[in-house]
CSV table of C-alpha atoms (C1' of nucleotides) in Angstrom, one decimal:
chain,number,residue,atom,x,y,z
A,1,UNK,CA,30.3,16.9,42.7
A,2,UNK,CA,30.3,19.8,40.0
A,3,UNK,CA,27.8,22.1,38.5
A,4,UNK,CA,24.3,21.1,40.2
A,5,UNK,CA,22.3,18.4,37.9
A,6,UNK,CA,20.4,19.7,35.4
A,7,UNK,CA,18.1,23.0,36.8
A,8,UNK,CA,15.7,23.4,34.1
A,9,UNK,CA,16.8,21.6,31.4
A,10,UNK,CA,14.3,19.0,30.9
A,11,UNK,CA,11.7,21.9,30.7
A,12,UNK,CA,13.5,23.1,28.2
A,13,UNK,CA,14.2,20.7,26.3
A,14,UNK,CA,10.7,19.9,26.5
A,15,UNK,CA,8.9,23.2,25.5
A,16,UNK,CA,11.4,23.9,22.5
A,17,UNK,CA,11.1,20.2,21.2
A,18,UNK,CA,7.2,20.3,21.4
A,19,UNK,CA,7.2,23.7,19.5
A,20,UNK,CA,9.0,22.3,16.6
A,21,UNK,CA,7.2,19.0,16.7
A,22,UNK,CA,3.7,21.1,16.7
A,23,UNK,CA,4.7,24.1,14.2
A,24,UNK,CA,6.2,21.6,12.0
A,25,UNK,CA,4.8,18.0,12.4
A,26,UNK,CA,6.6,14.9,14.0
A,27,UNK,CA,8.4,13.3,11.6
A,28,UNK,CA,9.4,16.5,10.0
A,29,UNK,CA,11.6,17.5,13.3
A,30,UNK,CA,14.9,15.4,13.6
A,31,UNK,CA,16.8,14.6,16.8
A,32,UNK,CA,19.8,17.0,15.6
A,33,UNK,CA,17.2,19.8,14.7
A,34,UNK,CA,16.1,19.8,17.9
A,35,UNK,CA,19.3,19.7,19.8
A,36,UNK,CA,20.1,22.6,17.6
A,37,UNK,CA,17.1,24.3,18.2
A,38,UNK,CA,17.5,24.0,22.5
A,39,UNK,CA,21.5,24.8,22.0
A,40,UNK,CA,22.6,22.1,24.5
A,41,UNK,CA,24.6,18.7,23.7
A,42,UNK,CA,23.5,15.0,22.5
A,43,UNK,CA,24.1,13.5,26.0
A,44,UNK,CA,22.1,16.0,27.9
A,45,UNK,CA,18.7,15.4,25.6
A,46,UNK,CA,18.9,11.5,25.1
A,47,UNK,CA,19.6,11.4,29.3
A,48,UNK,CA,15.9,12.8,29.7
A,49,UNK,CA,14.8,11.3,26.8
A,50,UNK,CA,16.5,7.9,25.4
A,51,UNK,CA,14.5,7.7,22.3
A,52,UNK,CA,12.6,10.2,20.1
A,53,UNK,CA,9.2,8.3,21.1
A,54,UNK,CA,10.0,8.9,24.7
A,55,UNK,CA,10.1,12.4,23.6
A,56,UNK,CA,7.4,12.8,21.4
A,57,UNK,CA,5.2,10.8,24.1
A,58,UNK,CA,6.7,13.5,26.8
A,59,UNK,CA,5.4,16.3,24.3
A,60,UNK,CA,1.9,14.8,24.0
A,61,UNK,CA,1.8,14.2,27.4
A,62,UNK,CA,2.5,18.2,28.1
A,63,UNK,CA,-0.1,19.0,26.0
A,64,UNK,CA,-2.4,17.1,27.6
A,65,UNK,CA,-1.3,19.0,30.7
A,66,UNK,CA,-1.8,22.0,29.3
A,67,UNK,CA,-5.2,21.5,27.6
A,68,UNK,CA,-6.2,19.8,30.9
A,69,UNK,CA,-4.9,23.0,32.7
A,70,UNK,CA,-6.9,25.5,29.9
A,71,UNK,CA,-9.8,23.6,30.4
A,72,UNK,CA,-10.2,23.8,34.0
A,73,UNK,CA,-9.8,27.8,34.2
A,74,UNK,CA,-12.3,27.6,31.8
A,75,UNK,CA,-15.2,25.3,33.3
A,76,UNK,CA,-14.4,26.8,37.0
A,77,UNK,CA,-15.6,29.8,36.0
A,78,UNK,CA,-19.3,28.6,35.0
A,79,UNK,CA,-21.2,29.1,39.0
A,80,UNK,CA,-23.1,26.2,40.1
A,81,UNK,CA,-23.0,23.0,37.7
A,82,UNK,CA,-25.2,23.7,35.2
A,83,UNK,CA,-23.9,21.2,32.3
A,84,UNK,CA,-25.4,23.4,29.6
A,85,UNK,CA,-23.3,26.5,30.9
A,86,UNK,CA,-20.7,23.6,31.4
A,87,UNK,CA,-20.4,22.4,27.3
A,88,UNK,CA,-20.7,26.2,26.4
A,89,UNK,CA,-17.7,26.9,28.7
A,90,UNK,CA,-15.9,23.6,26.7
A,91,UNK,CA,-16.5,24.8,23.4
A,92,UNK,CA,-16.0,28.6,24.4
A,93,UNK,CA,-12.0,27.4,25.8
A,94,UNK,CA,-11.7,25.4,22.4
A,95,UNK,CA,-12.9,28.6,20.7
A,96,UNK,CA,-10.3,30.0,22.2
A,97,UNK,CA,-7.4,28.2,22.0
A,98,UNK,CA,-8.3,27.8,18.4
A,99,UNK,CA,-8.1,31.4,17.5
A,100,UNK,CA,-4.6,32.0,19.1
A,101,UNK,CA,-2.2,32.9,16.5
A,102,UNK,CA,-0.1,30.1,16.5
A,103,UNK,CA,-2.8,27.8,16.7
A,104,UNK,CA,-1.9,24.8,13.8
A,105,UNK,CA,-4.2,22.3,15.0
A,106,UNK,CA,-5.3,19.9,18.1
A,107,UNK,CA,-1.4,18.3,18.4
A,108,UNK,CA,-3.7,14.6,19.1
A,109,UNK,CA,-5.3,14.9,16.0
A,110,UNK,CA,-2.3,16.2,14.3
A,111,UNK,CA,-0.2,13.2,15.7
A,112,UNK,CA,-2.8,10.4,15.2
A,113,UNK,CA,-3.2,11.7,11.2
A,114,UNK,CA,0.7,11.7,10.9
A,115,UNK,CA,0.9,8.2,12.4
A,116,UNK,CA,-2.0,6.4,11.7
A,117,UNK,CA,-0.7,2.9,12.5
A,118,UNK,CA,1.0,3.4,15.6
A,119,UNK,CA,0.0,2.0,18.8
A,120,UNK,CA,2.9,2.9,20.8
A,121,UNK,CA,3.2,5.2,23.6
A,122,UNK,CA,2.3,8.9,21.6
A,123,UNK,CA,-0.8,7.1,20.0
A,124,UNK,CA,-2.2,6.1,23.4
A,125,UNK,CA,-1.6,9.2,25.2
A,126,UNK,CA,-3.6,10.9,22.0
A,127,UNK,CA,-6.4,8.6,21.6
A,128,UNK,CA,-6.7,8.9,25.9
A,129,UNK,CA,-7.3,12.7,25.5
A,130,UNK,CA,-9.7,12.3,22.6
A,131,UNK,CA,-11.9,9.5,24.4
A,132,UNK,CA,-11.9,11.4,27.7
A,133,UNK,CA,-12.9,14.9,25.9
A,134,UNK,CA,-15.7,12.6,24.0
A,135,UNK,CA,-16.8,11.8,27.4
A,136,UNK,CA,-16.8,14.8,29.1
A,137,UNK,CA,-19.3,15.9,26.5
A,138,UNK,CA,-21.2,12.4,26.6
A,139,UNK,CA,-21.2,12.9,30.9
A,140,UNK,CA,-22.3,16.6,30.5
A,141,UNK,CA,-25.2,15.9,27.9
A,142,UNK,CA,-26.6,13.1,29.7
A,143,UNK,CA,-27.3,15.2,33.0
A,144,UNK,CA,-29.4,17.8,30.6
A,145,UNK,CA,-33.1,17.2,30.1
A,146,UNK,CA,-33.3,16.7,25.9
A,147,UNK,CA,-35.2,14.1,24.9
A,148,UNK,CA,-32.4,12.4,22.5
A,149,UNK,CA,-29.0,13.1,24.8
A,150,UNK,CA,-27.3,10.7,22.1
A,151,UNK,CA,-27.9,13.0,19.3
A,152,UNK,CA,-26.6,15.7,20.4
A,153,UNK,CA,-23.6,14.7,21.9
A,154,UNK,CA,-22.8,13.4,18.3
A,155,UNK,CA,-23.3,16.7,17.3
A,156,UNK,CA,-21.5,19.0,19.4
A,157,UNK,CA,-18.6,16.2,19.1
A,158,UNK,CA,-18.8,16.6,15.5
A,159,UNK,CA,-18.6,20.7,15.6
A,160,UNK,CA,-15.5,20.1,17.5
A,161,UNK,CA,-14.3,18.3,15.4
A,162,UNK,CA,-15.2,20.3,12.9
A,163,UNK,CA,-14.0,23.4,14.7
A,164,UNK,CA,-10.5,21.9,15.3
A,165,UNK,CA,-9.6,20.9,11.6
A,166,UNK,CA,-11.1,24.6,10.2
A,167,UNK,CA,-9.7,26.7,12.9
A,168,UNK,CA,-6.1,25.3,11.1
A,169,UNK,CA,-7.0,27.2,8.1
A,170,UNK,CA,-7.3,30.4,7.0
A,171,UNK,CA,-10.4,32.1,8.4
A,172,UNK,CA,-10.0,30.8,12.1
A,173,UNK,CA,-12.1,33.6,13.9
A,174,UNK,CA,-15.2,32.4,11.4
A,175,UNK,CA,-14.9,28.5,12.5
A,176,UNK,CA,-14.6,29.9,16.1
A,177,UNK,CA,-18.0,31.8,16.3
A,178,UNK,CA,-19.5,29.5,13.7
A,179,UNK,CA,-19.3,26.6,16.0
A,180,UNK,CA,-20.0,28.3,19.3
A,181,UNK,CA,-23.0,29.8,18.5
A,182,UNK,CA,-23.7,26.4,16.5
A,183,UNK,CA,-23.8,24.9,19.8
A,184,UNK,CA,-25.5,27.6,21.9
A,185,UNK,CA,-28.2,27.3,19.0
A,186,UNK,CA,-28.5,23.5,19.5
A,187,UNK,CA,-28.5,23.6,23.2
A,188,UNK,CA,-31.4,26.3,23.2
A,189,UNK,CA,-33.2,24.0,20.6
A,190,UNK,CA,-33.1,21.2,22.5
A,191,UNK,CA,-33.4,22.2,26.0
A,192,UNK,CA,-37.3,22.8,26.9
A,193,UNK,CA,-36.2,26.0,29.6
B,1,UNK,CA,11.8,-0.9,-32.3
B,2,UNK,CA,10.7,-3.6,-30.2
B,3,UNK,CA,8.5,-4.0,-27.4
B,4,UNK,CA,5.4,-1.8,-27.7
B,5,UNK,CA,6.1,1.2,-25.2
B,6,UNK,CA,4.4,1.5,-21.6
B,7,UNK,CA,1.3,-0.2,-22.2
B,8,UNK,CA,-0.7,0.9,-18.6
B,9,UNK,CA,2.4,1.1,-16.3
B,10,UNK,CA,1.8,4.7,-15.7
B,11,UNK,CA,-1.9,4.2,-13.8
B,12,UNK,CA,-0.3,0.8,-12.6
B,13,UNK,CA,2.1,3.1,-10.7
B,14,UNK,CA,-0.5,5.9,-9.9
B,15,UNK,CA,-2.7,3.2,-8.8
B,16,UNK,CA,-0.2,1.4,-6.0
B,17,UNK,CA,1.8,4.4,-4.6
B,18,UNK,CA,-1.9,6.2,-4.4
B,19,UNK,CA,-2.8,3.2,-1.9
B,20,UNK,CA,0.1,3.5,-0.1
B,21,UNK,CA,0.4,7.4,0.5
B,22,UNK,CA,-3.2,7.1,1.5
B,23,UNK,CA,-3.1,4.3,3.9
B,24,UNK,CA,0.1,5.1,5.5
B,25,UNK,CA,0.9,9.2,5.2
B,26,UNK,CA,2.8,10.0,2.3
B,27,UNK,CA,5.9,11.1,4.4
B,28,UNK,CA,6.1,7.8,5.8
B,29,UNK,CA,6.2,5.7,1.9
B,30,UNK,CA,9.6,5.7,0.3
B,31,UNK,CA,10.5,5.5,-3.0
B,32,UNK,CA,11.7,2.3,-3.2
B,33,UNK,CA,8.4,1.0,-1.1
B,34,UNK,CA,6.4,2.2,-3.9
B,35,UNK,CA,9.2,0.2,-6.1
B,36,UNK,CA,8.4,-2.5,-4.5
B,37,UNK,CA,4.8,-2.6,-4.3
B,38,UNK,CA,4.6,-2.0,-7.7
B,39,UNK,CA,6.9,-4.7,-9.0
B,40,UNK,CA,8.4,-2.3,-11.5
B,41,UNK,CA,12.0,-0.7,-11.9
B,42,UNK,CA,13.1,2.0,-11.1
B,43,UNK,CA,14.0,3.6,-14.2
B,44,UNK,CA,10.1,2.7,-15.4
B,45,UNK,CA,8.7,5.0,-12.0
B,46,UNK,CA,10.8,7.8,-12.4
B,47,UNK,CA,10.9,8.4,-16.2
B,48,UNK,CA,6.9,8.4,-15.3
B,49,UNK,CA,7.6,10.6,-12.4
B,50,UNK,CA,10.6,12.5,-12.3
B,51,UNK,CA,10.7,13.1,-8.5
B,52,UNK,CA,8.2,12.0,-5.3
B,53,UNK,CA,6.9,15.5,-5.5
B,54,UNK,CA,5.8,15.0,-9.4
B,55,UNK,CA,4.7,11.5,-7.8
B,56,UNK,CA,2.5,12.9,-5.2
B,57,UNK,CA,0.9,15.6,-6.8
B,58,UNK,CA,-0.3,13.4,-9.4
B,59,UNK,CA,-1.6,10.9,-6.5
B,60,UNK,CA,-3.5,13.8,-5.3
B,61,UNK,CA,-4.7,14.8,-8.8
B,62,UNK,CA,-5.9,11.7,-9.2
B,63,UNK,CA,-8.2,12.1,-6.0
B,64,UNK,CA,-9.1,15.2,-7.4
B,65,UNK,CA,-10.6,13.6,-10.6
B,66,UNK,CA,-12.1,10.9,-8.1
B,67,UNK,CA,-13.5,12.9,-5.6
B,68,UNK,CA,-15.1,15.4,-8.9
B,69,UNK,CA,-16.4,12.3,-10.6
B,70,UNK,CA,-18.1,11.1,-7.4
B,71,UNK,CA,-19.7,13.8,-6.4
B,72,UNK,CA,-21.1,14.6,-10.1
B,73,UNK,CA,-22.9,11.4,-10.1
B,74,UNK,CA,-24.2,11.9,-6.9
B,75,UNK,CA,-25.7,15.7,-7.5
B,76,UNK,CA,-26.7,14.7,-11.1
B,77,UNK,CA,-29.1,12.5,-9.3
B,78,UNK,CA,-31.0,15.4,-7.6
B,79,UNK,CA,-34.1,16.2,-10.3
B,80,UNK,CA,-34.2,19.9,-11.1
B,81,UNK,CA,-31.8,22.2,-9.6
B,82,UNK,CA,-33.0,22.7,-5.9
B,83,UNK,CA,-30.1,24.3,-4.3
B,84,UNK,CA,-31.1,22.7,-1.2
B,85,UNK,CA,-31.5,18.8,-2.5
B,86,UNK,CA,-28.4,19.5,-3.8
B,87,UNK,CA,-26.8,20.4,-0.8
B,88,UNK,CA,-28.2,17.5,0.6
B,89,UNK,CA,-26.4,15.2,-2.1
B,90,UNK,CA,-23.0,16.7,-1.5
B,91,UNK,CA,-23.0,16.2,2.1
B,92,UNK,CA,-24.7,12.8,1.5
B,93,UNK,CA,-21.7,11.7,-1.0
B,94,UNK,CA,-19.3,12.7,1.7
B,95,UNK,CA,-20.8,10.7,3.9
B,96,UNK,CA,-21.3,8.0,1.9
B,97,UNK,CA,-17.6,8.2,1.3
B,98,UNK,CA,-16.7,8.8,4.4
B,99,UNK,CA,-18.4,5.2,5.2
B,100,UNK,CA,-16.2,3.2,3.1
B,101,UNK,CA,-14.2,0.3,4.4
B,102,UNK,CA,-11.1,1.7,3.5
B,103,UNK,CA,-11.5,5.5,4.5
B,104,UNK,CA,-8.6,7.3,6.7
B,105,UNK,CA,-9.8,10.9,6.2
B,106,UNK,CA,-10.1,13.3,2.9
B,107,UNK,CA,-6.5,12.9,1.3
B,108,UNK,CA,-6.3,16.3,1.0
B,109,UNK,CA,-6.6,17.4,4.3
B,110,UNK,CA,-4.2,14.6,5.4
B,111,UNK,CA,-1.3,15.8,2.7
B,112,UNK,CA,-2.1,19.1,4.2
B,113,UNK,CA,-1.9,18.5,7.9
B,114,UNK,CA,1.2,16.5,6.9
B,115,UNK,CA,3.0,18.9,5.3
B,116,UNK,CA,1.4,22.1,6.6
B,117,UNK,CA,4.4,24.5,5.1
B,118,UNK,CA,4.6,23.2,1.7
B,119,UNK,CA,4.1,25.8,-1.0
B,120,UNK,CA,5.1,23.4,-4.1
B,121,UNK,CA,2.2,21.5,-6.8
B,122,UNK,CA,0.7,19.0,-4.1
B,123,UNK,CA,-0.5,21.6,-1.4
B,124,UNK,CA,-1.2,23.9,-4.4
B,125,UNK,CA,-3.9,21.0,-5.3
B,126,UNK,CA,-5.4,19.8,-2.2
B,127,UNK,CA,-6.0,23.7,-1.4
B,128,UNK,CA,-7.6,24.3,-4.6
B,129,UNK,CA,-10.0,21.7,-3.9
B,130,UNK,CA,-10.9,23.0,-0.5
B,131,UNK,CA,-11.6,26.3,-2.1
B,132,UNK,CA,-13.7,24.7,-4.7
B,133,UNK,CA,-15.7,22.5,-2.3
B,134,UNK,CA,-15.9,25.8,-0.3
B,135,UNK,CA,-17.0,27.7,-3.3
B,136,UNK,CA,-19.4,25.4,-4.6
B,137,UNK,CA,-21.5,25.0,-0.8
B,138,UNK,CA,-21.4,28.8,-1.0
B,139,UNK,CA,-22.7,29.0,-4.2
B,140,UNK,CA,-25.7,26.9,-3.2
B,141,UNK,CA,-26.3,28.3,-0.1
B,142,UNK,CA,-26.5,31.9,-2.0
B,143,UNK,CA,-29.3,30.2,-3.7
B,144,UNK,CA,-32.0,29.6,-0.9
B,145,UNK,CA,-34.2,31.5,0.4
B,146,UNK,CA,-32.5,32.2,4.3
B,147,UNK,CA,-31.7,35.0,6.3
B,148,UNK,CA,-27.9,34.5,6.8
B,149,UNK,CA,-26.5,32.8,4.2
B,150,UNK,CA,-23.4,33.3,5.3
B,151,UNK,CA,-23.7,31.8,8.6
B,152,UNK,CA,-25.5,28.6,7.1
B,153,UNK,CA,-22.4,28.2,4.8
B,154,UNK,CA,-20.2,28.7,7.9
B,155,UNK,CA,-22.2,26.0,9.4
B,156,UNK,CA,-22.4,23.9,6.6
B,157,UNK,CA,-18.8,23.6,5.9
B,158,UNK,CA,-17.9,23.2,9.7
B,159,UNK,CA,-19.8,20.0,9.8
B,160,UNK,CA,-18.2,18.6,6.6
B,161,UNK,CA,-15.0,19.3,8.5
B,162,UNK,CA,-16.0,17.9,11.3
B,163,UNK,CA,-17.6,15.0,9.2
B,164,UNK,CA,-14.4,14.6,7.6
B,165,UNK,CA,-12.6,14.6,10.7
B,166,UNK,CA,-14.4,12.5,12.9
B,167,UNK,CA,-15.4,9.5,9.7
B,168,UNK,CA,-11.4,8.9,10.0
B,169,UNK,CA,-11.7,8.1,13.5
B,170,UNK,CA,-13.8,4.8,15.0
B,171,UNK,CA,-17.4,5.6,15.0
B,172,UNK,CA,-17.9,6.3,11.2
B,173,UNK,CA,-21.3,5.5,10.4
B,174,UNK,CA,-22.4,7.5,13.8
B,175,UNK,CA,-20.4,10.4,12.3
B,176,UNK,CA,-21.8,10.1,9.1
B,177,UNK,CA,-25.1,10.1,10.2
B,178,UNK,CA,-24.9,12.8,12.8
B,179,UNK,CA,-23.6,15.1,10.0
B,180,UNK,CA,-26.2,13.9,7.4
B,181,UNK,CA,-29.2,14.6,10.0
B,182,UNK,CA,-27.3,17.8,11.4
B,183,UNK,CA,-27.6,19.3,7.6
B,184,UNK,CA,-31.0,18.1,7.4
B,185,UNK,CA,-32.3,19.8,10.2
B,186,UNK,CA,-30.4,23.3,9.4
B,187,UNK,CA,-31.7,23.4,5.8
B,188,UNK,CA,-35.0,22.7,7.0
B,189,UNK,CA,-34.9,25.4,9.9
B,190,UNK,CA,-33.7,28.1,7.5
B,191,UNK,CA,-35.8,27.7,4.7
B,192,UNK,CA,-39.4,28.7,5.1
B,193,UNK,CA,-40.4,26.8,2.6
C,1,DT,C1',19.5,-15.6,-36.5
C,2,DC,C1',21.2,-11.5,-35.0
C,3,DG,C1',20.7,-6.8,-33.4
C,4,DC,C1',18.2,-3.4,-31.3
C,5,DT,C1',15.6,-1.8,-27.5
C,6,DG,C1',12.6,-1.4,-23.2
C,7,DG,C1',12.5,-2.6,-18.8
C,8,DC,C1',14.1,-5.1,-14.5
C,9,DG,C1',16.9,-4.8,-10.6
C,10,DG,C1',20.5,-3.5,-8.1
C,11,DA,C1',24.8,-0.9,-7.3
C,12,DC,C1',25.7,3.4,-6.0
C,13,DC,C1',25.5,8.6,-4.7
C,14,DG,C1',25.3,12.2,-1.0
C,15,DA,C1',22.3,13.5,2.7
C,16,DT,C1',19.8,12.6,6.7
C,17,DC,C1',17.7,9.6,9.9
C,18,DG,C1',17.8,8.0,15.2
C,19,DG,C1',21.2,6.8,18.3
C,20,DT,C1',26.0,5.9,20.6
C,21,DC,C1',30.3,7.3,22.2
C,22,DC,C1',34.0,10.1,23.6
C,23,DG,C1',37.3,14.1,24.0
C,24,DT,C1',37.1,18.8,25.6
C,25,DT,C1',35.6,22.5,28.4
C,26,DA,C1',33.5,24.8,32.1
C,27,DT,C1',32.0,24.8,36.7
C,28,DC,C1',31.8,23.9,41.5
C,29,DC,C1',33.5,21.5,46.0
C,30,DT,C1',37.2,20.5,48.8
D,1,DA,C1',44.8,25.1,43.6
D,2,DG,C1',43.3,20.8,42.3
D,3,DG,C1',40.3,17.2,41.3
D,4,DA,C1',35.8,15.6,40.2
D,5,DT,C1',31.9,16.0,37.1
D,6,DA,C1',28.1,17.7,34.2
D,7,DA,C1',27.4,19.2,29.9
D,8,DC,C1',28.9,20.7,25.1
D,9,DG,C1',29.7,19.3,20.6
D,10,DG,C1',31.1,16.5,17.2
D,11,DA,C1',32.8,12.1,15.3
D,12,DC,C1',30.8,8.1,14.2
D,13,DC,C1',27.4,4.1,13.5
D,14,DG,C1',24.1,1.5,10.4
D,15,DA,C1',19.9,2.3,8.1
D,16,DT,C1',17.2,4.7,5.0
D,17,DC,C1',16.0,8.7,2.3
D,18,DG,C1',15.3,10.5,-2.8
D,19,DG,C1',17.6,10.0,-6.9
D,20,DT,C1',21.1,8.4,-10.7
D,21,DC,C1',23.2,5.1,-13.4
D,22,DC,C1',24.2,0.9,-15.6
D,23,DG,C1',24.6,-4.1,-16.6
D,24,DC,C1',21.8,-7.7,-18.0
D,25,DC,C1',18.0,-10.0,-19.9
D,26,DA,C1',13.8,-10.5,-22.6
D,27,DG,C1',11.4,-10.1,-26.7
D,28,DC,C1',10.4,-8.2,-31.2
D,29,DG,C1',11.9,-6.7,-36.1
D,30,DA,C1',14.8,-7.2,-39.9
DNA sequence: TCGCTGGCGGACCGATCGGTCCGTTATCCT
DNA sequence: AGGATAACGGACCGATCGGTCCGCCAGCGA
């Protein structure tokens, strides 16, 4: 043997492909920009990844890792379980990421509006984080005492929603605190105290 | 002469490559797809439409013109000129919109997501109807009696965001709903009436 | 009837797409 | 030092992109 196999290289592959394919959208990034853009050879990046869906899937999939991650430093900080605390700590990390500066978008919501029609691997791995965030907020809801839990799940699903598609245009801070005190205001409406 | 010159060919055109760039993304809708569709040549679809840029910002004028023409006869509807019934009526168009068979999303937020660094005609159009849709929900909400207009325009727009958002995915008529009711209740929370 | 003309449809252009392959170089182990 | 090998980098593949050009045919006017 020579030269030990490939250190970090799938990492970085990984981070600088997924930066293009968020800053710029999918199908605008080709193959060649991207080996460009990490500097190494063909053979290296279709070894870790033989096709551009692998790839792309790979990028949605570290995203989901990532929000995942975000999410959990967020919710662990909330003491005890209280749910209501809970969804306020949820929309608070969404806040959040939302008003980074680099923030384009939820890169799900991005993908699935780029590709509509595909039900490949990408589309799955999108469509699994937006049904398990809709059920995160269904779960916490359900163990508050409103008298219609259905409602307002809809509702702080649709101010996320919401929050996501105007936090990618100009005046991002505004849809941030608009929608988090949207939600504190309909959780202190609709929980008795 | 001979042959009396482009009788409707022009909307014809419009018409089918409008369809396609909505159903499918525009990115993804060649040229010669549109060709296709159509049935025409290509020197009839490009001495209408000199390039795919001319093509697309005429596709999303043409929503333009649809979306204004749908709206006016919903808010011409409203008797007098209460700010709030009128407010009502706008997000009660989108969502009657939004509830259509054949609705992906608002095409202008789709050409913008799709193309989020393009500074040419198309994006200059879908932005100015996001301004204006802006402007005109301000403009209403300056006329009612409430505390913070501001913040119930904030609100206002971040649910026909998320209204927008969420109608594209499954769940429509939920979404619609929830957004319709969600308006509802802020108008009639602000206003003393 | 013949000529003119508008439009169809496809050949063609250079560029780029995703993807394959291979020659060269650089690095480490023996 | 020498050989093995991982990775670079680019040539190359067929397909498709947006866009140009032209040959052919249909249909109307003179």
């Amino acid at each position: 043997m020579a030269r030990t196999a490939t250190p970090g290289s799938r990492e970085k592959i990984l981070c600088t492909a997924g930066g293009l394919f968020y800053r710029h959208g999918v199908r605008a990034v080709g193959m060649n920009q991207v080996i460009d853009a990490v500097g190494c050879g063909k053979n290296l990046l279709y070894t870790h990844f033989p096709s551009k869906d692998d790839l792309v899937a790979a990028y949605l999939r570290a995203c989901r890792r990532e929000r995942d991650r975000s999410s959990a430093a967020f919710t662990e900080q909330v003491p005890g379980d209280d749910p209501a605390a809970r969804l306020r700590a949820l929309v608070g990390e969404i806040a959040a990421t939302a008003t980074r500066p680099d923030f384009r978008g939820c890169a799900f919501r991005l993908y699935l509006t780029e590709f509509p029609e595909d039900e490949g691997e990408p589309a799955r791995v999108a469509r699994d984080y937006l049904r398990d965030t809709r059920a995160e907020i269904d779960g916490l809801v359900a163990r508050l005492d409103v008298s219609d839990p259905g409602q307002l799940a809809d509702r702080i699903w649709l101010i996320v929603e919401g929050l996501y598609a105007s936090a990618a245009r100009p005046g991002t801070a505004a849809a941030a605190a608009t929608a988090t005190r949207l939600v504190e205001d309909l959780l202190a409406d609709a929980t008795p105290n």
